[in-house]
Amino acid sequence: MIDLTVAGDVATVVLNAPTKRNSLDEQALRDLGRAYDEADAAGVRALVLRGEGRAFCAGRDISGVDPRDDDVIGYLGGLVTPLLQRMARFPAPTFAVAHGACLGVGLGLLIATDVVYVAESAKIGSPFAALGATLDSGGHALFVERLGAHRALDLIYTGRLMSGTEAVSSGLFSRVLPDDEVVQATTDAAATAARGATAAFLASKQLVARIRDERLALWESIDLENAAQAALRDTDDYREGFAAFQEKRTPEFRGR
């Protein structure tokens, strides 16, 4: 079950199947994509993704899957990958709370989120060695980019899960927090972003994605930054930011 609430400029999407550790079947994936579409249509300026219960998301719900006729391409290529692309391209800052199990597709949801705050007790890694399957949903790219090939394969071969503290110290995600603080801290960060210059944030989000995906060098990246700054010059927020600085007051951004 996927729940969506919109409070002011912030949407909260909740994976709400705690008895299954928020594992995702095909319908849940469709519902999750629909929640992002509805949040987009509502014009929110930030989004929070979290899971209910003792886990963020334990991955795919395989409780009714027969491996002899499992449509892997249909599930991963037809549902998971388009969902992750939709999430990554959401036109506002996105934040996720990672706690408990963050595995498989659940790890992919975090990879597709802009900023991930992690509970100390989170469990992150590749449990697929016990299934005869391989890490999916972008896990290989994340591990190789942030950890290097040797550490990536160590996690994959052994099935060892990292704590939230280790995952953040290894550079996988943004910040580690005590379990009883992580939800509020993430919610507060999203609210702060929603009050900010979200048009400029979106420009940075697109720049970061392009620099990462195209492996751009310094001077190419600077050229893109210059072009983005020139485009932002015509926004209301740009003018408001300059006026507020010159008038020594707090800016009131509108995201446009």
XYZ file of N, CA and C in Angstrom:
768
model
N 0.848 -1.196 0.000
C 0.000 0.000 0.000
C 0.881 1.243 0.000
N 0.549 2.210 -0.830
C 1.306 3.446 -0.953
C 0.407 4.602 -0.530
N 0.867 5.381 0.439
C 0.098 6.534 0.922
C 0.776 7.820 0.483
N -0.030 8.788 0.085
C 0.470 10.110 -0.293
C -0.275 11.170 0.496
N 0.471 12.065 1.123
C -0.116 13.243 1.752
C 0.628 14.472 1.256
N -0.104 15.551 1.101
C 0.482 16.826 0.690
C 0.132 17.856 1.747
N 1.173 18.437 2.346
C 0.983 19.470 3.357
C 1.747 20.704 2.900
N 1.023 21.708 2.465
C 1.681 22.887 1.920
C 2.438 22.539 0.663
N 3.733 22.820 0.667
C 4.565 22.587 -0.518
C 5.336 21.275 -0.459
N 5.060 20.439 0.550
C 5.809 19.196 0.725
C 4.890 17.985 0.611
N 5.266 17.035 -0.237
C 4.557 15.762 -0.348
C 5.306 14.704 0.449
N 4.562 13.821 1.094
C 5.153 12.675 1.781
C 4.561 11.408 1.203
N 5.431 10.543 0.704
C 5.020 9.251 0.148
C 5.483 8.175 1.112
N 4.554 7.321 1.533
C 4.855 6.303 2.534
C 4.606 4.912 1.962
N 5.627 4.052 2.029
C 5.452 2.634 1.731
C 4.818 2.018 2.973
N 3.563 1.585 2.854
C 2.794 1.226 4.044
C 2.322 -0.221 3.985
N 3.277 -1.129 3.995
C 2.984 -2.559 4.096
C 3.967 -3.155 5.103
N 3.877 -2.716 6.373
C 4.907 -3.079 7.354
C 5.022 -4.573 7.631
N 3.930 -5.325 7.487
C 4.027 -6.761 7.750
C 4.874 -7.466 6.707
N 5.064 -6.856 5.546
C 5.916 -7.407 4.489
C 7.233 -6.643 4.382
N 7.559 -5.866 5.402
C 8.736 -4.992 5.379
C 8.740 -4.112 4.121
N 7.531 -3.728 3.708
C 7.327 -2.822 2.575
C 7.915 -3.343 1.271
N 7.982 -4.665 1.136
C 8.404 -5.231 -0.151
C 7.367 -4.892 -1.215
N 7.807 -4.817 -2.452
C 6.991 -4.257 -3.531
C 6.646 -5.306 -4.579
N 5.349 -5.484 -4.807
C 4.911 -6.297 -5.936
C 4.608 -5.364 -7.109
N 4.089 -5.928 -8.181
C 3.864 -5.122 -9.382
C 2.861 -4.002 -9.133
N 1.784 -4.283 -8.411
C 0.778 -3.249 -8.159
C 1.340 -2.135 -7.295
N 2.152 -2.500 -6.306
C 2.751 -1.470 -5.450
C 3.668 -0.548 -6.254
N 4.393 -1.106 -7.205
C 5.249 -0.271 -8.050
C 4.410 0.708 -8.867
N 3.307 0.221 -9.419
C 2.426 1.122 -10.179
C 1.858 2.209 -9.277
N 1.454 1.826 -8.078
C 0.888 2.799 -7.148
C 1.926 3.832 -6.723
N 3.166 3.397 -6.569
C 4.226 4.322 -6.191
C 4.472 5.341 -7.302
N 4.516 4.882 -8.529
C 4.656 5.806 -9.651
C 3.502 6.781 -9.728
N 2.294 6.293 -9.446
C 1.111 7.163 -9.468
C 1.206 8.227 -8.369
N 1.740 7.852 -7.211
C 1.891 8.825 -6.126
C 2.830 9.951 -6.538
N 3.910 9.610 -7.222
C 4.837 10.650 -7.693
C 4.168 11.535 -8.740
N 3.361 10.942 -9.610
C 2.635 11.732 -10.602
C 1.678 12.706 -9.929
N 0.975 12.241 -8.897
C 0.020 13.095 -8.196
C 0.734 14.204 -7.432
N 1.874 13.886 -6.836
C 2.646 14.918 -6.143
C 3.146 15.967 -7.122
N 3.573 15.525 -8.291
C 4.018 16.442 -9.338
C 2.863 17.346 -9.754
N 1.700 16.761 -9.981
C 0.527 17.533 -10.402
C 0.104 18.542 -9.340
N 0.359 18.233 -8.078
C 0.014 19.146 -6.988
C 0.973 20.325 -6.897
N 2.072 20.271 -7.640
C 3.020 21.379 -7.673
C 3.855 21.529 -6.417
N 4.125 20.411 -5.726
C 4.916 20.504 -4.501
C 6.339 20.933 -4.814
N 6.999 21.473 -3.805
C 8.361 21.974 -3.982
C 9.397 21.105 -3.278
N 8.954 20.016 -2.663
C 9.853 19.011 -2.096
C 9.041 17.758 -1.816
N 9.733 16.613 -1.744
C 9.052 15.340 -1.514
C 9.882 14.486 -0.563
N 9.197 13.806 0.353
C 9.829 12.871 1.283
C 9.289 11.475 1.011
N 10.187 10.503 0.931
C 9.826 9.092 0.780
C 10.296 8.347 2.016
N 9.408 7.560 2.619
C 9.801 6.773 3.781
C 8.965 5.497 3.836
N 9.377 4.588 4.690
C 8.654 3.332 4.879
C 8.065 3.247 6.271
N 6.930 2.571 6.398
C 6.277 2.377 7.687
C 6.787 1.093 8.333
N 6.886 1.089 9.660
C 7.285 -0.124 10.365
C 8.789 -0.227 10.554
N 9.297 -1.468 10.583
C 10.694 -1.689 10.966
C 11.664 -1.711 9.790
N 11.191 -1.434 8.588
C 12.081 -1.430 7.420
C 11.647 -0.353 6.441
N 12.619 0.149 5.686
C 12.279 1.035 4.578
C 11.640 0.225 3.457
N 12.403 -0.712 2.904
C 11.880 -1.586 1.851
C 12.830 -2.759 1.677
N 12.304 -3.967 1.866
C 13.125 -5.173 1.775
C 13.281 -5.676 0.347
N 12.782 -4.910 -0.636
C 12.962 -5.288 -2.033
C 11.691 -5.794 -2.679
N 11.855 -6.693 -3.600
C 10.721 -7.253 -4.340
C 9.939 -8.218 -3.466
N 8.623 -8.173 -3.601
C 7.771 -9.146 -2.932
C 7.739 -10.411 -3.790
N 8.452 -11.443 -3.352
C 8.530 -12.688 -4.134
C 7.677 -13.796 -3.535
N 6.773 -13.426 -2.629
C 6.001 -14.446 -1.918
C 5.168 -15.314 -2.856
N 4.711 -14.755 -3.973
C 3.897 -15.552 -4.892
C 4.551 -15.809 -6.225
N 5.878 -15.637 -6.290
C 6.583 -15.754 -7.561
C 7.056 -17.190 -7.780
N 6.731 -17.751 -8.944
C 7.240 -19.056 -9.345
C 8.491 -18.825 -10.194
N 9.677 -19.206 -9.732
C 10.901 -18.903 -10.482
C 10.957 -19.550 -11.860
N 10.135 -20.575 -12.085
C 10.173 -21.258 -13.390
C 9.575 -20.402 -14.495
N 8.662 -19.508 -14.164
C 8.085 -18.649 -15.207
C 8.093 -17.176 -14.797
N 9.058 -16.821 -13.974
C 9.176 -15.445 -13.505
C 9.545 -14.525 -14.667
N 8.726 -13.496 -14.901
C 8.997 -12.516 -15.963
C 9.921 -11.432 -15.412
N 11.202 -11.748 -15.346
C 12.171 -10.831 -14.753
C 12.250 -9.527 -15.545
N 12.298 -9.628 -16.862
C 12.400 -8.430 -17.692
C 11.151 -7.573 -17.544
N 9.997 -8.214 -17.477
C 8.761 -7.454 -17.306
C 8.735 -6.694 -15.998
N 9.204 -7.352 -14.921
C 9.202 -6.706 -13.613
C 10.266 -5.607 -13.535
N 11.520 -5.971 -13.849
C 12.609 -5.013 -13.714
C 12.608 -3.974 -14.840
N 12.618 -4.448 -16.085
C 12.697 -3.530 -17.214
C 11.405 -2.794 -17.492
N 10.276 -3.474 -17.261
C 8.986 -2.858 -17.579
C 8.402 -2.016 -16.475
N 8.767 -2.309 -15.217
C 8.175 -1.588 -14.090
C 9.213 -0.852 -13.242
N 10.238 -1.559 -12.784
C 11.176 -0.946 -11.842
C 11.984 0.170 -12.497
N 12.614 -0.109 -13.628
C 13.472 0.900 -14.245
C 12.705 2.169 -14.611
N 11.529 2.094 -15.260
C 10.779 3.337 -15.535
C 10.399 4.082 -14.262
N 10.071 3.348 -13.191
C 9.746 4.011 -11.929
C 10.957 4.764 -11.390
N 12.121 4.129 -11.374
C 13.319 4.792 -10.864
C 13.662 6.025 -11.696
N 13.474 5.938 -13.002
C 13.718 7.099 -13.856
C 12.737 8.223 -13.532
N 11.476 7.854 -13.306
C 10.466 8.860 -12.946
C 10.824 9.536 -11.637
N 11.239 8.755 -10.661
C 11.617 9.308 -9.364
C 12.820 10.234 -9.480
N 13.839 9.812 -10.215
C 15.062 10.594 -10.342
C 14.816 11.930 -11.027
N 13.813 11.975 -11.892
C 13.525 13.192 -12.657
C 12.433 14.044 -12.027
N 12.005 13.705 -10.827
C 10.957 14.487 -10.182
C 11.400 15.957 -10.116
N 10.534 16.894 -10.531
C 10.985 18.282 -10.701
C 11.014 19.104 -9.415
N 11.551 18.533 -8.366
C 11.711 19.222 -7.087
C 12.688 18.400 -6.249
N 13.266 18.982 -5.213
C 14.157 18.209 -4.340
C 13.434 17.034 -3.692
N 14.078 15.869 -3.677
C 13.488 14.685 -3.050
C 14.408 14.179 -1.948
N 13.795 13.675 -0.882
C 14.504 13.192 0.292
C 13.937 11.829 0.676
N 14.774 10.951 1.197
C 14.311 9.643 1.658
C 14.848 9.359 3.045
N 14.044 8.615 3.815
C 14.440 8.114 5.124
C 14.780 6.638 4.955
N 16.012 6.251 5.231
C 16.436 4.856 5.101
C 16.598 4.259 6.496
N 15.770 3.272 6.813
C 15.891 2.608 8.102
C 15.608 1.129 7.918
N 16.150 0.304 8.806
C 15.939 -1.132 8.678
C 16.464 -1.639 7.345
N 15.791 -2.622 6.788
C 16.216 -3.216 5.520
C 16.014 -2.238 4.364
N 17.081 -2.041 3.585
C 17.051 -1.215 2.371
C 17.726 -2.050 1.289
N 16.987 -2.948 0.678
C 17.584 -3.998 -0.138
C 16.925 -4.079 -1.509
N 17.685 -4.519 -2.509
C 17.124 -4.767 -3.824
C 16.460 -3.530 -4.399
N 15.182 -3.674 -4.752
C 14.427 -2.543 -5.281
C 14.386 -1.408 -4.259
N 14.356 -1.762 -2.975
C 14.383 -0.732 -1.944
C 15.636 0.114 -2.018
N 16.781 -0.513 -2.263
C 18.018 0.233 -2.467
C 17.909 1.104 -3.710
N 17.277 0.565 -4.760
C 17.087 1.348 -5.979
C 16.278 2.609 -5.746
N 15.253 2.524 -4.888
C 14.449 3.715 -4.574
C 15.318 4.796 -3.938
N 16.257 4.379 -3.097
C 17.156 5.345 -2.475
C 18.112 5.944 -3.501
N 18.616 5.126 -4.405
C 19.524 5.612 -5.444
C 18.843 6.668 -6.306
N 17.532 6.513 -6.519
C 16.774 7.434 -7.367
C 16.314 8.681 -6.625
N 16.710 8.833 -5.357
C 16.323 9.985 -4.540
C 17.511 10.924 -4.391
N 17.242 12.221 -4.353
C 18.317 13.212 -4.321
C 19.152 13.129 -3.054
N 18.494 13.095 -1.902
C 19.178 13.143 -0.608
C 18.618 12.033 0.271
N 19.498 11.210 0.826
C 19.074 10.099 1.680
C 19.690 10.258 3.059
N 18.833 10.346 4.077
C 19.266 10.345 5.469
C 19.036 8.942 6.020
N 20.044 8.404 6.695
C 20.062 6.990 7.040
C 20.052 6.815 8.556
N 19.192 5.924 9.027
C 19.199 5.564 10.438
C 20.429 4.728 10.748
N 20.938 4.844 11.962
C 22.133 4.097 12.354
C 21.948 2.591 12.166
N 20.725 2.103 12.393
C 20.478 0.657 12.340
C 20.086 0.144 10.962
N 20.156 0.992 9.945
C 19.790 0.549 8.600
C 20.675 -0.615 8.158
N 20.146 -1.435 7.257
C 20.881 -2.561 6.686
C 20.882 -2.419 5.168
N 22.068 -2.183 4.615
C 22.197 -1.859 3.199
C 23.229 -2.785 2.573
N 22.869 -3.381 1.438
C 23.823 -4.265 0.781
C 23.146 -5.106 -0.281
N 23.700 -6.278 -0.528
C 23.209 -7.180 -1.574
C 22.969 -8.562 -0.983
N 21.711 -8.893 -0.670
C 21.424 -10.198 -0.071
C 21.181 -11.300 -1.092
N 21.494 -11.034 -2.350
C 21.066 -11.938 -3.410
C 21.866 -13.231 -3.485
N 23.008 -13.288 -2.817
C 23.795 -14.514 -2.850
C 22.986 -15.706 -2.358
N 22.065 -15.460 -1.442
C 21.248 -16.543 -0.894
C 20.091 -16.930 -1.814
N 19.857 -16.146 -2.873
C 18.744 -16.411 -3.789
C 19.206 -16.941 -5.136
N 20.501 -16.941 -5.365
C 20.977 -17.314 -6.691
C 20.685 -16.250 -7.724
N 20.494 -15.030 -7.265
C 20.182 -13.906 -8.155
C 21.287 -12.870 -8.026
N 21.161 -11.777 -8.779
C 22.180 -10.738 -8.739
C 21.571 -9.415 -8.303
N 22.401 -8.557 -7.791
C 21.990 -7.229 -7.389
C 21.390 -6.484 -8.573
N 20.298 -5.748 -8.337
C 19.638 -5.042 -9.432
C 19.286 -3.616 -9.006
N 18.478 -2.945 -9.793
C 17.926 -1.616 -9.489
C 18.999 -0.551 -9.295
N 20.133 -0.711 -9.959
C 21.186 0.293 -9.902
C 22.236 0.046 -8.840
N 22.126 -1.059 -8.112
C 23.060 -1.321 -7.029
C 24.497 -1.467 -7.488
N 24.724 -2.135 -8.611
C 26.096 -2.294 -9.102
C 26.743 -0.926 -9.371
N 26.005 -0.053 -10.045
C 26.560 1.260 -10.373
C 26.878 2.049 -9.114
N 25.968 2.005 -8.137
C 26.207 2.730 -6.886
C 27.446 2.212 -6.180
N 27.541 0.905 -6.023
C 28.660 0.329 -5.278
C 29.992 0.566 -5.979
N 30.026 0.381 -7.288
C 31.290 0.568 -8.007
C 31.714 2.034 -7.969
N 30.755 2.953 -8.173
C 31.086 4.380 -8.179
C 31.574 4.848 -6.812
N 30.899 4.423 -5.754
C 31.205 4.960 -4.423
C 32.235 4.115 -3.660
N 32.269 2.805 -3.910
C 33.111 1.911 -3.118
C 34.296 1.350 -3.878
N 34.203 1.334 -5.203
C 35.219 0.679 -6.009
C 34.847 -0.766 -6.285
N 35.463 -1.338 -7.296
C 35.092 -2.678 -7.760
C 35.330 -3.750 -6.699
N 36.449 -3.686 -5.994
C 36.774 -4.752 -5.043
C 35.786 -4.784 -3.884
N 35.478 -3.633 -3.313
C 34.541 -3.607 -2.195
C 33.125 -3.936 -2.663
N 32.787 -3.533 -3.880
C 31.477 -3.878 -4.416
C 31.308 -5.393 -4.508
N 32.304 -6.066 -5.057
C 32.209 -7.514 -5.213
C 32.300 -8.235 -3.870
N 33.010 -7.668 -2.932
C 33.052 -8.243 -1.591
C 31.643 -8.280 -0.996
N 30.916 -7.167 -1.092
C 29.551 -7.127 -0.568
C 28.643 -8.097 -1.316
N 28.815 -8.175 -2.625
C 27.958 -9.036 -3.443
C 28.237 -10.507 -3.163
N 29.508 -10.883 -3.107
C 29.858 -12.283 -2.895
C 29.475 -12.774 -1.503
N 29.678 -11.929 -0.502
C 29.444 -12.365 0.877
C 28.025 -12.141 1.359
N 27.296 -11.218 0.729
C 25.967 -10.883 1.210
C 25.979 -10.069 2.489
N 27.127 -9.540 2.866
C 27.217 -8.757 4.096
C 26.455 -7.446 3.944
N 25.744 -7.080 4.993
C 24.976 -5.842 4.976
C 25.675 -4.776 5.810
N 25.735 -3.576 5.285
C 26.333 -2.451 5.987
C 25.317 -1.782 6.901
N 25.774 -1.301 8.037
C 24.933 -0.468 8.887
C 24.791 0.911 8.248
N 23.853 1.685 8.765
C 23.713 3.045 8.265
C 24.975 3.852 8.464
N 25.616 3.675 9.601
C 26.852 4.403 9.886
C 27.936 4.065 8.872
N 28.106 2.779 8.564
C 29.126 2.378 7.596
C 28.776 2.862 6.198
N 27.498 2.789 5.840
C 27.089 3.210 4.499
C 27.379 4.690 4.262
N 27.131 5.503 5.263
C 27.394 6.935 5.105
C 28.888 7.221 5.139
N 29.622 6.573 6.032
C 31.066 6.793 6.086
C 31.756 6.318 4.806
N 31.128 5.378 4.087
C 31.664 4.895 2.818
C 31.280 5.783 1.644
N 30.432 6.762 1.886
C 30.055 7.700 0.840
C 28.826 7.312 0.049
N 28.064 6.312 0.517
C 26.888 5.895 -0.240
C 25.774 6.924 -0.165
N 25.552 7.484 1.032
C 24.429 8.390 1.217
C 24.839 9.610 2.032
N 23.867 10.471 2.327
C 24.185 11.822 2.774
C 24.567 11.947 4.236
N 23.743 11.385 5.128
C 23.916 11.661 6.552
C 23.350 10.509 7.361
N 24.010 10.172 8.462
C 23.496 9.147 9.365
C 22.994 9.821 10.632
N 21.860 9.313 11.154
C 21.222 9.906 12.322
C 20.702 8.801 13.227
N 20.516 9.091 14.517
C 19.883 8.110 15.399
C 18.501 7.720 14.883
N 18.113 6.487 15.133
C 16.841 5.985 14.610
C 15.658 6.864 14.984
N 15.667 7.395 16.214
C 14.514 8.165 16.671
C 14.540 9.618 16.200
N 15.553 9.987 15.413
C 15.642 11.362 14.922
C 15.549 11.472 13.404
N 15.730 10.354 12.702
C 15.937 10.435 11.264
C 14.698 10.911 10.505
N 13.505 10.504 10.922
C 12.300 10.930 10.209
C 12.103 12.434 10.343
N 12.222 12.954 11.553
C 12.021 14.385 11.761
C 13.089 15.202 11.053
N 14.325 14.737 11.097
C 15.402 15.465 10.428
C 15.170 15.532 8.918
N 14.700 14.432 8.342
C 14.441 14.412 6.901
C 13.263 15.306 6.553
N 12.217 15.249 7.361
C 11.053 16.101 7.142
C 11.426 17.571 7.238
N 12.255 17.908 8.217
C 12.684 19.298 8.374
C 13.525 19.753 7.187
N 14.398 18.876 6.702
C 15.238 19.234 5.557
C 14.390 19.489 4.314
N 13.373 18.655 4.110
C 12.482 18.845 2.959
C 11.714 20.154 3.078
N 11.248 20.470 4.279
C 10.509 21.716 4.483
C 11.406 22.921 4.220
N 12.662 22.834 4.644
C 13.613 23.916 4.388
C 13.849 24.083 2.896
N 14.031 22.972 2.189
C 14.235 23.043 0.739
C 13.023 23.636 0.042
N 11.825 23.265 0.499
C 10.591 23.752 -0.134
C 10.442 25.262 0.005
N 11.048 25.829 1.032
C 10.994 27.290 1.211
C 12.094 27.996 0.429
N 12.965 27.231 -0.168
C 14.116 27.806 -0.839
C 13.867 28.106 -2.307
N 14.960 28.423 -2.994
C 14.897 28.765 -4.421
C 14.861 27.479 -5.242
N 13.695 26.866 -5.306
C 13.594 25.529 -5.890
C 13.844 25.512 -7.397
N 13.659 26.629 -8.059
C 14.033 26.670 -9.482
C 15.543 26.505 -9.624
N 16.293 27.142 -8.742
C 17.748 26.983 -8.758
C 18.142 25.578 -8.327
N 17.424 25.017 -7.344
C 17.715 23.646 -6.923
C 17.518 22.666 -8.073
N 16.439 22.879 -8.843
C 16.180 21.992 -9.979
C 17.290 22.100 -11.018
N 17.790 23.312 -11.227
C 18.911 23.484 -12.153
C 20.125 22.705 -11.665
N 20.401 22.755 -10.360
C 21.531 21.997 -9.808
C 21.298 20.497 -9.919
N 20.057 20.066 -9.677
C 19.722 18.647 -9.790
C 20.011 18.144 -11.203
N 19.629 18.926 -12.198
C 19.858 18.535 -13.582
C 21.341 18.574 -13.932
N 22.057 19.563 -13.391
C 23.499 19.635 -13.623
C 24.227 18.431 -13.034
N 23.893 18.092 -11.800
C 24.541 16.951 -11.154
C 24.290 15.671 -11.939
N 23.041 15.474 -12.390
C 22.705 14.272 -13.156
C 23.509 14.210 -14.452
N 23.625 15.343 -15.126
C 24.352 15.340 -16.399
C 25.847 15.140 -16.190
N 26.421 15.794 -15.177
C 27.845 15.618 -14.882
C 28.144 14.161 -14.557
N 27.252 13.547 -13.759
C 27.442 12.134 -13.389
C 27.276 11.226 -14.596
N 26.181 11.386 -15.332
C 25.854 10.449 -16.409
C 26.802 10.568 -17.597
N 27.254 11.783 -17.869
C 28.114 12.006 -19.029
C 29.601 12.079 -18.659
N 29.902 11.918 -17.349
C 31.283 11.960 -16.868
C 31.995 13.214 -17.367
N 31.346 14.366 -17.164
C 31.882 15.616 -17.697
C 33.085 16.089 -16.890
N 34.023 16.694 -17.580
C 35.215 17.242 -16.949
C 34.912 18.628 -16.376
N 35.883 19.183 -15.660
C 35.692 20.441 -14.947
C 35.205 21.557 -15.853
N 35.895 21.789 -16.966
C 35.566 22.972 -17.759
C 34.237 22.809 -18.487
N 33.904 21.597 -18.883
C 32.575 21.351 -19.455
C 31.492 21.618 -18.420
N 31.745 21.195 -17.192
C 30.781 21.416 -16.120
C 30.606 22.900 -15.834
N 31.710 23.632 -15.854
C 31.628 25.076 -15.614
C 30.825 25.767 -16.704
N 30.990 25.356 -17.944
C 30.197 25.941 -19.031
C 28.700 25.715 -18.792
N 28.351 24.516 -18.331
C 26.946 24.234 -18.040
C 26.443 25.073 -16.869
N 27.280 25.242 -15.854
C 26.904 26.091 -14.717
C 26.652 27.530 -15.166
N 27.516 28.015 -16.048
C 27.352 29.389 -16.533
C 26.026 29.559 -17.265
N 25.694 28.582 -18.093
C 24.438 28.647 -18.842
C 23.232 28.575 -17.910
N 23.324 27.715 -16.890
C 22.226 27.598 -15.930
C 22.034 28.893 -15.163
N 23.145 29.534 -14.774
C 23.048 30.794 -14.038
C 22.414 31.877 -14.896
N 22.771 31.903 -16.169
C 22.193 32.896 -17.069
C 20.689 32.689 -17.208
N 20.252 31.421 -17.272
C 18.819 31.143 -17.379
C 18.075 31.539 -16.105
N 18.715 31.313 -14.949
C 18.079 31.653 -13.673
C 17.965 33.165 -13.475
N 18.791 33.922 -14.155
C 18.759 35.376 -14.017
C 17.367 35.945 -14.299
N 16.606 35.267 -15.134
C 15.278 35.765 -15.511
C 14.169 35.276 -14.591
N 14.509 34.574 -13.510
C 13.475 34.076 -12.594
C 13.197 35.090 -11.495
N 11.991 35.002 -10.941
C 11.617 35.877 -9.828
C 12.507 35.621 -8.615
N 12.839 34.346 -8.363
C 13.644 34.014 -7.193
C 15.037 34.632 -7.272
N 15.610 34.656 -8.445
C 16.940 35.254 -8.611
C 16.906 36.728 -8.223
N 15.911 37.433 -8.743
C 15.789 38.860 -8.426
C 15.485 39.071 -6.944
N 14.633 38.192 -6.375
C 14.306 38.297 -4.962
C 15.530 38.039 -4.095
N 16.323 37.056 -4.457
C 17.519 36.757 -3.686
C 18.491 37.918 -3.654
N 18.713 38.540 -4.809
C 19.614 39.684 -4.867
C 19.056 40.863 -4.076
N 17.735 41.121 -4.235
C 17.123 42.248 -3.525
C 17.193 42.045 -2.022
N 16.918 40.797 -1.573
C 16.943 40.523 -0.135
C 18.349 40.704 0.429
N 19.354 40.275 -0.309
C 20.733 40.434 0.147
C 21.087 41.917 0.263
N 20.709 42.680 -0.759
C 21.049 44.098 -0.760
C 20.295 44.870 0.315
N 19.070 44.403 0.623
C 18.237 45.068 1.629
C 18.410 44.472 3.018
N 19.307 43.475 3.135
C 19.620 42.840 4.424
C 18.364 42.280 5.099
N 17.613 41.462 4.328
C 16.422 40.799 4.857
C 16.404 39.341 4.386
N 15.494 38.564 4.954
C 15.366 37.159 4.555
C 14.581 37.076 3.249
N 15.099 36.348 2.249
C 14.360 36.247 0.985
C 13.094 35.429 1.111
N 12.124 35.736 0.286
C 10.879 34.974 0.218
C 10.766 34.379 -1.183
N 11.245 33.141 -1.307
C 11.281 32.485 -2.600
C 9.931 31.860 -2.935
N 9.642 31.772 -4.225
C 8.377 31.207 -4.700
C 8.582 30.030 -5.648
N 9.831 29.710 -5.931
C 10.093 28.588 -6.814
C 9.861 28.878 -8.271
N 9.962 30.154 -8.626
C 9.761 30.511 -10.030
C 10.591 31.753 -10.379
